[in-house]
PDB file of C-alpha atoms in Angstrom:
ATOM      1  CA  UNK A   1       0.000   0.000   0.000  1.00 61.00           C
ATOM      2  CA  UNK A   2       1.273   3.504  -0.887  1.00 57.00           C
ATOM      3  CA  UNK A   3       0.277   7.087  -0.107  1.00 56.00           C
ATOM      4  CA  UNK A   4       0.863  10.177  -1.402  1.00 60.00           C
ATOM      5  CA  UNK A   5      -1.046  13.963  -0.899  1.00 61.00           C
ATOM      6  CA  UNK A   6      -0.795  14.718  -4.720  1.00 78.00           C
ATOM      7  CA  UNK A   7      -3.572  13.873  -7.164  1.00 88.00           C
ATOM      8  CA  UNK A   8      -2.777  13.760 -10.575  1.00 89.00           C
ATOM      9  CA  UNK A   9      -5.287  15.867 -13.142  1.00 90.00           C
ATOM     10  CA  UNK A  10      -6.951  12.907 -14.516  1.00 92.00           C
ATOM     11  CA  UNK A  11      -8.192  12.469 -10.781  1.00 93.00           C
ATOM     12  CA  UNK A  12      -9.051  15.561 -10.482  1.00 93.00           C
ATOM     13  CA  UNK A  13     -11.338  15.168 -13.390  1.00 93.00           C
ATOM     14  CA  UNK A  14     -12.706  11.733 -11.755  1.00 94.00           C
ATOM     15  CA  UNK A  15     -13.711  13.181  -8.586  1.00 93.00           C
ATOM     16  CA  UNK A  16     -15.814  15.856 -10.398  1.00 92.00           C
ATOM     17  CA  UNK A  17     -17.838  13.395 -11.720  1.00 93.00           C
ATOM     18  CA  UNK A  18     -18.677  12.047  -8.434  1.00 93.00           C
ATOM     19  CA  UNK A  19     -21.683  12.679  -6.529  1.00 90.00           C
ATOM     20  CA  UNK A  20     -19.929  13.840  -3.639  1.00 92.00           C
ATOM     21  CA  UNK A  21     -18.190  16.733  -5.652  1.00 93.00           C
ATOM     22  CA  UNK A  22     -20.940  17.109  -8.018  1.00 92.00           C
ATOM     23  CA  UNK A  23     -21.436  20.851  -9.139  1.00 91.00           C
ATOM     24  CA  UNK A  24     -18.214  21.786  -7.425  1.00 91.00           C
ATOM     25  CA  UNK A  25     -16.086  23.430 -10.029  1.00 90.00           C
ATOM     26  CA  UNK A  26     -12.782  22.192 -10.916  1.00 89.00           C
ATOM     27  CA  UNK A  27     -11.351  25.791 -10.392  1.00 89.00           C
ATOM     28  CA  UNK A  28     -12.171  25.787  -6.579  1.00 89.00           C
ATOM     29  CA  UNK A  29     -11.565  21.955  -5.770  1.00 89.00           C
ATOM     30  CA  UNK A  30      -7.542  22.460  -4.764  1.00 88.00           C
ATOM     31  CA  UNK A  31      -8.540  25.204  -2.310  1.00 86.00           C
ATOM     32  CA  UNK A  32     -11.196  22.617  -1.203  1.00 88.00           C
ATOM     33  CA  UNK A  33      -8.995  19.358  -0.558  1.00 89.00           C
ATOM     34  CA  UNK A  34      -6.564  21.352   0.685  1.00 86.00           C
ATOM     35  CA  UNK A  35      -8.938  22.403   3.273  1.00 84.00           C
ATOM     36  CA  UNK A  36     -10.280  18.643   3.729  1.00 86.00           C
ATOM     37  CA  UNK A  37      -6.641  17.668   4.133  1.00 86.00           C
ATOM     38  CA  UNK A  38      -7.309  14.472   2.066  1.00 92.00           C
ATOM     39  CA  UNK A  39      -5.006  11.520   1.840  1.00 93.00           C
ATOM     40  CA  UNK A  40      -4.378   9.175  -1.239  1.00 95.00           C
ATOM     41  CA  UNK A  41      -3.479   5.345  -1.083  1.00 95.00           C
ATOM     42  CA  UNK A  42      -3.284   2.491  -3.449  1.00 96.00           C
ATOM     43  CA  UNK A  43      -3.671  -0.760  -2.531  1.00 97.00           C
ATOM     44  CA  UNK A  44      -2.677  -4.119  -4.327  1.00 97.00           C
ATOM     45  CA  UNK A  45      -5.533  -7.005  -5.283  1.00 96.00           C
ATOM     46  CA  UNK A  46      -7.058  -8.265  -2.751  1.00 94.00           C
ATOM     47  CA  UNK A  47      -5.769  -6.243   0.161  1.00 96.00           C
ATOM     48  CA  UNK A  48      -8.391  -4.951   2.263  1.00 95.00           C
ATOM     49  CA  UNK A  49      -9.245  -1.241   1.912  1.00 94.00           C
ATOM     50  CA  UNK A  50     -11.162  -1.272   5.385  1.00 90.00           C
ATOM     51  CA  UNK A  51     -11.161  -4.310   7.283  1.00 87.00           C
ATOM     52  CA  UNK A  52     -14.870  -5.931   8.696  1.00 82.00           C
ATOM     53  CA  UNK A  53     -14.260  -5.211  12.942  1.00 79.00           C
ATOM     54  CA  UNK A  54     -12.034  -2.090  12.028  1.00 80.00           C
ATOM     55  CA  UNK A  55     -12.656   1.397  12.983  1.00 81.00           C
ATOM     56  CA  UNK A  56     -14.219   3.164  10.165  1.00 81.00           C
ATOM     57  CA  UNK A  57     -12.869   6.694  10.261  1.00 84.00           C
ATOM     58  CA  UNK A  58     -12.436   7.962   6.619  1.00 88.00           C
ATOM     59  CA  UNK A  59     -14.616   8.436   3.651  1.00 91.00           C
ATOM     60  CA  UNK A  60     -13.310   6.986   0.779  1.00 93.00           C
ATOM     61  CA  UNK A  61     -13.278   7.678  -2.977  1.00 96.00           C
ATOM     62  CA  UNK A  62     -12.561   5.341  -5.778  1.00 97.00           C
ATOM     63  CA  UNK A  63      -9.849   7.254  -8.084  1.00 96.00           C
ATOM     64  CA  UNK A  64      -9.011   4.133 -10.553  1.00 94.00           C
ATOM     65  CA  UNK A  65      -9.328   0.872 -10.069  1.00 96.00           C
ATOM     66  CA  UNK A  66     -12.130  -1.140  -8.509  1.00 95.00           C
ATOM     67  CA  UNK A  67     -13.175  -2.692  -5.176  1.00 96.00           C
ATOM     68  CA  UNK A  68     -16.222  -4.733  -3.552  1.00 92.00           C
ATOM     69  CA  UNK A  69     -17.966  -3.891  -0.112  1.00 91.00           C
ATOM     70  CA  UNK A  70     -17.931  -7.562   1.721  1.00 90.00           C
ATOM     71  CA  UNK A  71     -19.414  -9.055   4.899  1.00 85.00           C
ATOM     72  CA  UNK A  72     -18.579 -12.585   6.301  1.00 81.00           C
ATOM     73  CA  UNK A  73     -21.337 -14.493   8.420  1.00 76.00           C
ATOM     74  CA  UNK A  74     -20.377 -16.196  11.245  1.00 70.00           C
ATOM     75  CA  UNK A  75     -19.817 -19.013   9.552  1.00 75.00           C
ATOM     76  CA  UNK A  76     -17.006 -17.374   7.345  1.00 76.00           C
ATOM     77  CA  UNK A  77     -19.580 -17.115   4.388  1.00 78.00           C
ATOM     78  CA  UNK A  78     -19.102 -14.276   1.786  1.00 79.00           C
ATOM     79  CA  UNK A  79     -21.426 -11.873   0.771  1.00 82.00           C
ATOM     80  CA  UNK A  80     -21.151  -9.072  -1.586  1.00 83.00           C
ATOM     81  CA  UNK A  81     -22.970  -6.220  -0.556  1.00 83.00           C
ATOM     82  CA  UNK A  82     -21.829  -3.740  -3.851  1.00 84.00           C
ATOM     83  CA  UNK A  83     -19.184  -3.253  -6.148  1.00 88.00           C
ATOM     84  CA  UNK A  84     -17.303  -0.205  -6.032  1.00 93.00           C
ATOM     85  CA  UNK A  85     -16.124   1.244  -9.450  1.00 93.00           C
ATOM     86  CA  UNK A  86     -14.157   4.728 -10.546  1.00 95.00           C
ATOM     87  CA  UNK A  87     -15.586   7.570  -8.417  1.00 94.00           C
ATOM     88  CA  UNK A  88     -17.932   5.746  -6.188  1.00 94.00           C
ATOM     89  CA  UNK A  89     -17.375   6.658  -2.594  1.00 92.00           C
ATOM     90  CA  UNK A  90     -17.702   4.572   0.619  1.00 90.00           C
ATOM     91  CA  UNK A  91     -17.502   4.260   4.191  1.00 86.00           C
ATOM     92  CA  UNK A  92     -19.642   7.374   4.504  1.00 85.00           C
ATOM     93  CA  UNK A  93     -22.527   5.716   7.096  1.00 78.00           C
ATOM     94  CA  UNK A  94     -19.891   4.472   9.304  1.00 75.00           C
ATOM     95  CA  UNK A  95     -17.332   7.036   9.564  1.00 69.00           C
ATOM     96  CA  UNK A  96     -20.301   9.944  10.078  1.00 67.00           C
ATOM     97  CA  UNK A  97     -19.877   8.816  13.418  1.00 69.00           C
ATOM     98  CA  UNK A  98     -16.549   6.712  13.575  1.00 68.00           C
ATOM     99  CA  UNK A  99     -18.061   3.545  14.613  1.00 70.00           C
ATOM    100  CA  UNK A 100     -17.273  -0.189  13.727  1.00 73.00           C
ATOM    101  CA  UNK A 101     -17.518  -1.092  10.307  1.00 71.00           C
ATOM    102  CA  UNK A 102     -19.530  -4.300  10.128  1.00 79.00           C
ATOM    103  CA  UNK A 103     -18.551  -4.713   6.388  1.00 86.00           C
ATOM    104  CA  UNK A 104     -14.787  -4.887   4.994  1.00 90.00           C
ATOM    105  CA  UNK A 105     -13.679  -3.282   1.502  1.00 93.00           C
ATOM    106  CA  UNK A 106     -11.600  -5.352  -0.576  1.00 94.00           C
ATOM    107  CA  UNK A 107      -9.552  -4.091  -4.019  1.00 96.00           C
ATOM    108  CA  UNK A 108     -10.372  -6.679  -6.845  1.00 94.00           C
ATOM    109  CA  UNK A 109      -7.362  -4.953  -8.512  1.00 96.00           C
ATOM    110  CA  UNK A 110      -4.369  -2.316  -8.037  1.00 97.00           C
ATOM    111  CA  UNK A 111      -7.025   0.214  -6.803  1.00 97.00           C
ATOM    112  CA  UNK A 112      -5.896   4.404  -5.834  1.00 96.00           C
ATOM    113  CA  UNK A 113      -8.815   5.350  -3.121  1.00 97.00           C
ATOM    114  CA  UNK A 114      -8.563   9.208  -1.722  1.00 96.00           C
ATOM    115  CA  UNK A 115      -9.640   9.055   1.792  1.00 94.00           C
ATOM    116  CA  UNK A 116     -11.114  12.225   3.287  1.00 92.00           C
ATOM    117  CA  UNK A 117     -11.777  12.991   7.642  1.00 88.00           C
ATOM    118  CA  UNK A 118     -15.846  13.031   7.574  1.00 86.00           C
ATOM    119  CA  UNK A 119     -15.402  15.935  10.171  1.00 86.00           C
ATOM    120  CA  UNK A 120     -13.292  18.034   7.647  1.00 86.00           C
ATOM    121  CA  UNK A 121     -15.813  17.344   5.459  1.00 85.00           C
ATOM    122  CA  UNK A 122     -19.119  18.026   8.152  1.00 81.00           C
ATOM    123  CA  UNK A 123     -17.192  21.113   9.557  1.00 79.00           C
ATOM    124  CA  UNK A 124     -17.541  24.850   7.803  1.00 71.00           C
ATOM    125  CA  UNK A 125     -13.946  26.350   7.309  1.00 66.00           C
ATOM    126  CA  UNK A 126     -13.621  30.333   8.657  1.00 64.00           C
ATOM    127  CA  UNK A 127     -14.107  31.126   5.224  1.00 62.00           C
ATOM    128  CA  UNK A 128     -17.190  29.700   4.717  1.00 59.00           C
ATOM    129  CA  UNK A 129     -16.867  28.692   1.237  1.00 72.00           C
ATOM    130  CA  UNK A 130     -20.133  28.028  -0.743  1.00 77.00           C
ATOM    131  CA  UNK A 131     -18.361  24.995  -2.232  1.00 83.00           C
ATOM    132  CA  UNK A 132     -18.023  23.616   0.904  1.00 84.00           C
ATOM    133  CA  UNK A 133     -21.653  23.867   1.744  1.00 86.00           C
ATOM    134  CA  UNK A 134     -22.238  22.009  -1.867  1.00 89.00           C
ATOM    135  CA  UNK A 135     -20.107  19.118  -0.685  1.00 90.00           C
ATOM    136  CA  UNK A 136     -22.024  19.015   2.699  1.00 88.00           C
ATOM    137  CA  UNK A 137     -25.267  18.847   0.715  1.00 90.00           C
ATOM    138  CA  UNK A 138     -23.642  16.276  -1.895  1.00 91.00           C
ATOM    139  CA  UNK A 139     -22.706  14.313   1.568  1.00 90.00           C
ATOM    140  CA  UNK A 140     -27.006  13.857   2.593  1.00 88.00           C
ATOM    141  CA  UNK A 141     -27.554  13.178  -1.351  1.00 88.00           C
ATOM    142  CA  UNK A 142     -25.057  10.562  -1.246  1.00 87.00           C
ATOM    143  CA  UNK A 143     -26.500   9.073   1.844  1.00 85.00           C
ATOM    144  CA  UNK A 144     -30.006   9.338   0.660  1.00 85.00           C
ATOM    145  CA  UNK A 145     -28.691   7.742  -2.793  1.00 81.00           C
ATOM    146  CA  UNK A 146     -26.779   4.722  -0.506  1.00 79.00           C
ATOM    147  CA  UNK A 147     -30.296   3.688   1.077  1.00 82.00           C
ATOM    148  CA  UNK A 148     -31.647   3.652  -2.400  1.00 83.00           C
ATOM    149  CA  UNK A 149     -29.257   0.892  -3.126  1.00 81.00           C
ATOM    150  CA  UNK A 150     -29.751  -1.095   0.075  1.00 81.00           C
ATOM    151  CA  UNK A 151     -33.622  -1.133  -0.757  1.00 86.00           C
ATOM    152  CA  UNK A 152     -32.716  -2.355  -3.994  1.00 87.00           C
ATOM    153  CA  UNK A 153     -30.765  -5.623  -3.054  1.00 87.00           C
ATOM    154  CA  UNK A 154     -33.094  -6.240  -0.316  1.00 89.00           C
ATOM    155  CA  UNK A 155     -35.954  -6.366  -2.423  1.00 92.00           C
ATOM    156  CA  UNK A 156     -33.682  -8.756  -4.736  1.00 94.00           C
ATOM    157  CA  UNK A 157     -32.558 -10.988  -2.250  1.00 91.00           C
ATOM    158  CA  UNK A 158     -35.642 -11.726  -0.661  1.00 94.00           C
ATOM    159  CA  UNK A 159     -37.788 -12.810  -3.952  1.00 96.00           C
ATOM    160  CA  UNK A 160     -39.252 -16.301  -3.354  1.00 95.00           C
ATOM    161  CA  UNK A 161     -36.728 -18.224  -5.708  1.00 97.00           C
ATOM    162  CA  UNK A 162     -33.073 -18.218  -7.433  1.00 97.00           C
ATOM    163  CA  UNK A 163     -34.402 -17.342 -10.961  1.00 97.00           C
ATOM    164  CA  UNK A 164     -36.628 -14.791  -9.622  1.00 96.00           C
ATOM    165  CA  UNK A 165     -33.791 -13.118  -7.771  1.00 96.00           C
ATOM    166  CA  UNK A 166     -31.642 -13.131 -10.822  1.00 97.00           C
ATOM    167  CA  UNK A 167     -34.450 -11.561 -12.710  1.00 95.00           C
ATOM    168  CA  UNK A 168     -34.952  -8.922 -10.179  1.00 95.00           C
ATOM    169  CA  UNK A 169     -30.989  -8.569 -10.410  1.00 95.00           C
ATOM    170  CA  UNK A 170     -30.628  -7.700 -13.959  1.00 95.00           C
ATOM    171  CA  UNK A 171     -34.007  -5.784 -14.505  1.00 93.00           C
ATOM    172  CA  UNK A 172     -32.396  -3.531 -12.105  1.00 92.00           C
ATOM    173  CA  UNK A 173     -29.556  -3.248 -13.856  1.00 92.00           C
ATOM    174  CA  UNK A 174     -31.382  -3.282 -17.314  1.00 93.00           C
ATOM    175  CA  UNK A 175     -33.389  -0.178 -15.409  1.00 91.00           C
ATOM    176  CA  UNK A 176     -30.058   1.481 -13.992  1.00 87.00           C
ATOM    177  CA  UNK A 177     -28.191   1.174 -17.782  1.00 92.00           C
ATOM    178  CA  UNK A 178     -31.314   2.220 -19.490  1.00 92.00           C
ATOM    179  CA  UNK A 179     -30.783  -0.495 -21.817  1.00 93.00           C
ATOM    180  CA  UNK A 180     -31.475  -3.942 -22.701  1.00 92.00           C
ATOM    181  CA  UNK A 181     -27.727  -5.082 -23.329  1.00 94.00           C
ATOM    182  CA  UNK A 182     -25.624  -4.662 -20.418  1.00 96.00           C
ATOM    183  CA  UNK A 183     -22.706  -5.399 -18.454  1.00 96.00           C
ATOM    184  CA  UNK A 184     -22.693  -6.325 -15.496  1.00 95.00           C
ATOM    185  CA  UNK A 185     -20.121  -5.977 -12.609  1.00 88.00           C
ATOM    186  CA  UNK A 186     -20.107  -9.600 -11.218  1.00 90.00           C
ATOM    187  CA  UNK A 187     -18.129 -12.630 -12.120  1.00 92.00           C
ATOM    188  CA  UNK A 188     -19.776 -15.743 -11.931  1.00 94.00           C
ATOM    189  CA  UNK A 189     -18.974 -16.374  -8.081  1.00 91.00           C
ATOM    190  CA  UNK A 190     -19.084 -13.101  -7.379  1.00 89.00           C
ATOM    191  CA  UNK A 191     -22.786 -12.918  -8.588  1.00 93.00           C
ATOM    192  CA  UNK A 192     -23.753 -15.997  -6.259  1.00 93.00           C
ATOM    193  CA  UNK A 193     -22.159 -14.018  -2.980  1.00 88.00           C
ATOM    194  CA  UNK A 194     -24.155 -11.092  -4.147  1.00 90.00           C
ATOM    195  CA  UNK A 195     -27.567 -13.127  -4.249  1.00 93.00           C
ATOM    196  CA  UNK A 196     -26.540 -15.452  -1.590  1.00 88.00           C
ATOM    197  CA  UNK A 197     -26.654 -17.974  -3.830  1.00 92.00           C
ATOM    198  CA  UNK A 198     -24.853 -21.479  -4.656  1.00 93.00           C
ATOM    199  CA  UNK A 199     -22.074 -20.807  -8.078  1.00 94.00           C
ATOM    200  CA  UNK A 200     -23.829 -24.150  -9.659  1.00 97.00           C
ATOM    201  CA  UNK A 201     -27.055 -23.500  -9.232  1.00 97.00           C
ATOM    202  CA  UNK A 202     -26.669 -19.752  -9.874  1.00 97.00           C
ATOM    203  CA  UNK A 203     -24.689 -21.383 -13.522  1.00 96.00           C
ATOM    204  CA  UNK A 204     -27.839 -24.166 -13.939  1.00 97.00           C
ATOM    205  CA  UNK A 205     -30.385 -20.901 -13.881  1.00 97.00           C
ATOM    206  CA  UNK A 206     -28.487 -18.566 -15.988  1.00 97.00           C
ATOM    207  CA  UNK A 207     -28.229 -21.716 -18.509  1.00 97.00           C
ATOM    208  CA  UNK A 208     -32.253 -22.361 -17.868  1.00 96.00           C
ATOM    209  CA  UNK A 209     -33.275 -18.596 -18.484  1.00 96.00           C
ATOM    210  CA  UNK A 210     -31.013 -18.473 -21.571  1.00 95.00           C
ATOM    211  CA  UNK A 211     -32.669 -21.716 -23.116  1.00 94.00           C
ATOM    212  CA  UNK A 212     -36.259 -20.197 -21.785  1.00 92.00           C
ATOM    213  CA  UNK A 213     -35.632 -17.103 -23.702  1.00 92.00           C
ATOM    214  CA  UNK A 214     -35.343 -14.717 -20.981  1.00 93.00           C
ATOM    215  CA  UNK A 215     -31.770 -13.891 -21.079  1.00 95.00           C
ATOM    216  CA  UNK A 216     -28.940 -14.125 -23.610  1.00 96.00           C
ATOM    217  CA  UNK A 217     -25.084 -13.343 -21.823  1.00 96.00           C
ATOM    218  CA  UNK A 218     -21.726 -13.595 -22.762  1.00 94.00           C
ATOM    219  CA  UNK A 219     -19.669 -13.843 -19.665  1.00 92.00           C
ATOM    220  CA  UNK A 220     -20.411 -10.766 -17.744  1.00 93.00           C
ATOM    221  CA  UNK A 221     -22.495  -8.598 -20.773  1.00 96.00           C
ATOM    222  CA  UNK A 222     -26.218 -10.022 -20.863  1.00 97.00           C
ATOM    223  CA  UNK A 223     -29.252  -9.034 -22.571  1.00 95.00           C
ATOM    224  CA  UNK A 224     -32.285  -9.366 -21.310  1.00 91.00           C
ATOM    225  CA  UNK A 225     -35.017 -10.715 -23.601  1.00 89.00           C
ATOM    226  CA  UNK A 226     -38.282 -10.278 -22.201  1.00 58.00           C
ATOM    227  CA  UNK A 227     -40.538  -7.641 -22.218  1.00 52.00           C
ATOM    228  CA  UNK A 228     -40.831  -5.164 -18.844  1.00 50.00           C
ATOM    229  CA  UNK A 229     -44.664  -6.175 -19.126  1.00 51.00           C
ATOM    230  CA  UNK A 230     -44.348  -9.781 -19.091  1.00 49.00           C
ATOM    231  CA  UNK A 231     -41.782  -9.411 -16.369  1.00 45.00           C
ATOM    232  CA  UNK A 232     -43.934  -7.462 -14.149  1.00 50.00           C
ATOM    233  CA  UNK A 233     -46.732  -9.601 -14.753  1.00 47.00           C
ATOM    234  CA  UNK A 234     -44.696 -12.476 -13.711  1.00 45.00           C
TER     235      UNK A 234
END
């Protein structure tokens, strides 16, 4: 893992299209980390961005690279609760109020993640700035936005079977994309953790939709088939 203070312009660019510094301008957003006193770190594949048990006391900010927010049952079972692509920010919920993250964050390749104090963020400078206000305001958006998602895989991972999870799974993501052919950010096992599901029998259903119709895919890009009526109807 290795840090450095200095972000390069391409990252600049990336965190502007971010929620958390949306409608900031790029003009004012030195003066602004400057003030946050932000951090940068990359970390290898695999290595754990925030560990589950640990201390949650940064926000984070993907720069390049991707990661995956994880939690292990008590049986040591995986479950992917999101992925985390280029400038998607985590951590937020927990280190609002510094507790114990009951998740972990895990690269899933040579990932660059800035990390930002919540209270530097939560906390007016003397100045005042009126981009600062935007990013507090960004900050409740972002949280609001989170929920959204959480709502979303609940109401995937409780449907009644397998198939009609992964149907629930990729008309969201159809919905999301605004298209019909998409791609998806799962591999094959990762999927499974994600719907709590077996890899074989998540592999036996993708191959049963696909010969039902539903669904055509091509490792992770899929397209799916039927129409939003029937699906709603079903």
């Amino acid at each position: 893992m290795n840090e450095k203070n200095i972000l390069t312009p391409e990252e600049m660019d990336i965190l502007l299209r971010s929620v958390l510094f949306a409608g900031i301008r790029k003009e004012d957003l030195p003066h602004l980390l400057s003030c946050l006193k932000v951090r940068k770190k990359t970390y290898e594949k695999g290595e754990w961005i925030f560990d589950s048990g640990q201390k949650m006391t940064h926000i984070g900010l993907i720069l390049h690279g991707s990661a995956k927010i994880v939690r292990f049952d008590f049986w040591g079972n995986r479950h992917i609760i999101s992925p985390l692509l280029e400038s998607d920010v985590f951590g937020e919920s927990y280190a609002a109020d510094q507790s114990t993250g009951m998740v972990g964050i895990q690269a899933d390749e040579q990932t660059a993640v800035l990390l930002m104090n919540p209270d530097k963020i939560l906390s007016m400078c003397q100045s005042a700035c009126s981009f600062h206000a935007r990013l507090i305001r960004n900050l409740v958006l972002l949280l609001a936005k989170r929920n959204r998602i959480l709502n979303e895989k609940l109401t995937v991972v409780t449907q009644p079977s397998l198939r009609d999870k992964i149907l629930a799974y990729l008309q969201a993501e159809s919905l999301r994309q605004h298209r019909s052919y998409f791609d998806i950010p799962f591999d094959r096992q990762q999927l499974a953790d994600y719907l709590n599901a077996d890899r074989s029998a998540l592999s036996s259903e993708l191959s049963r939709l696909k010969k039902d119709g539903l669904i055509d895919y091509q490792k992770n890009h899929f397209h799916l088939i039927v129409l939003k009526e029937e699906f709603q109807e079903s």
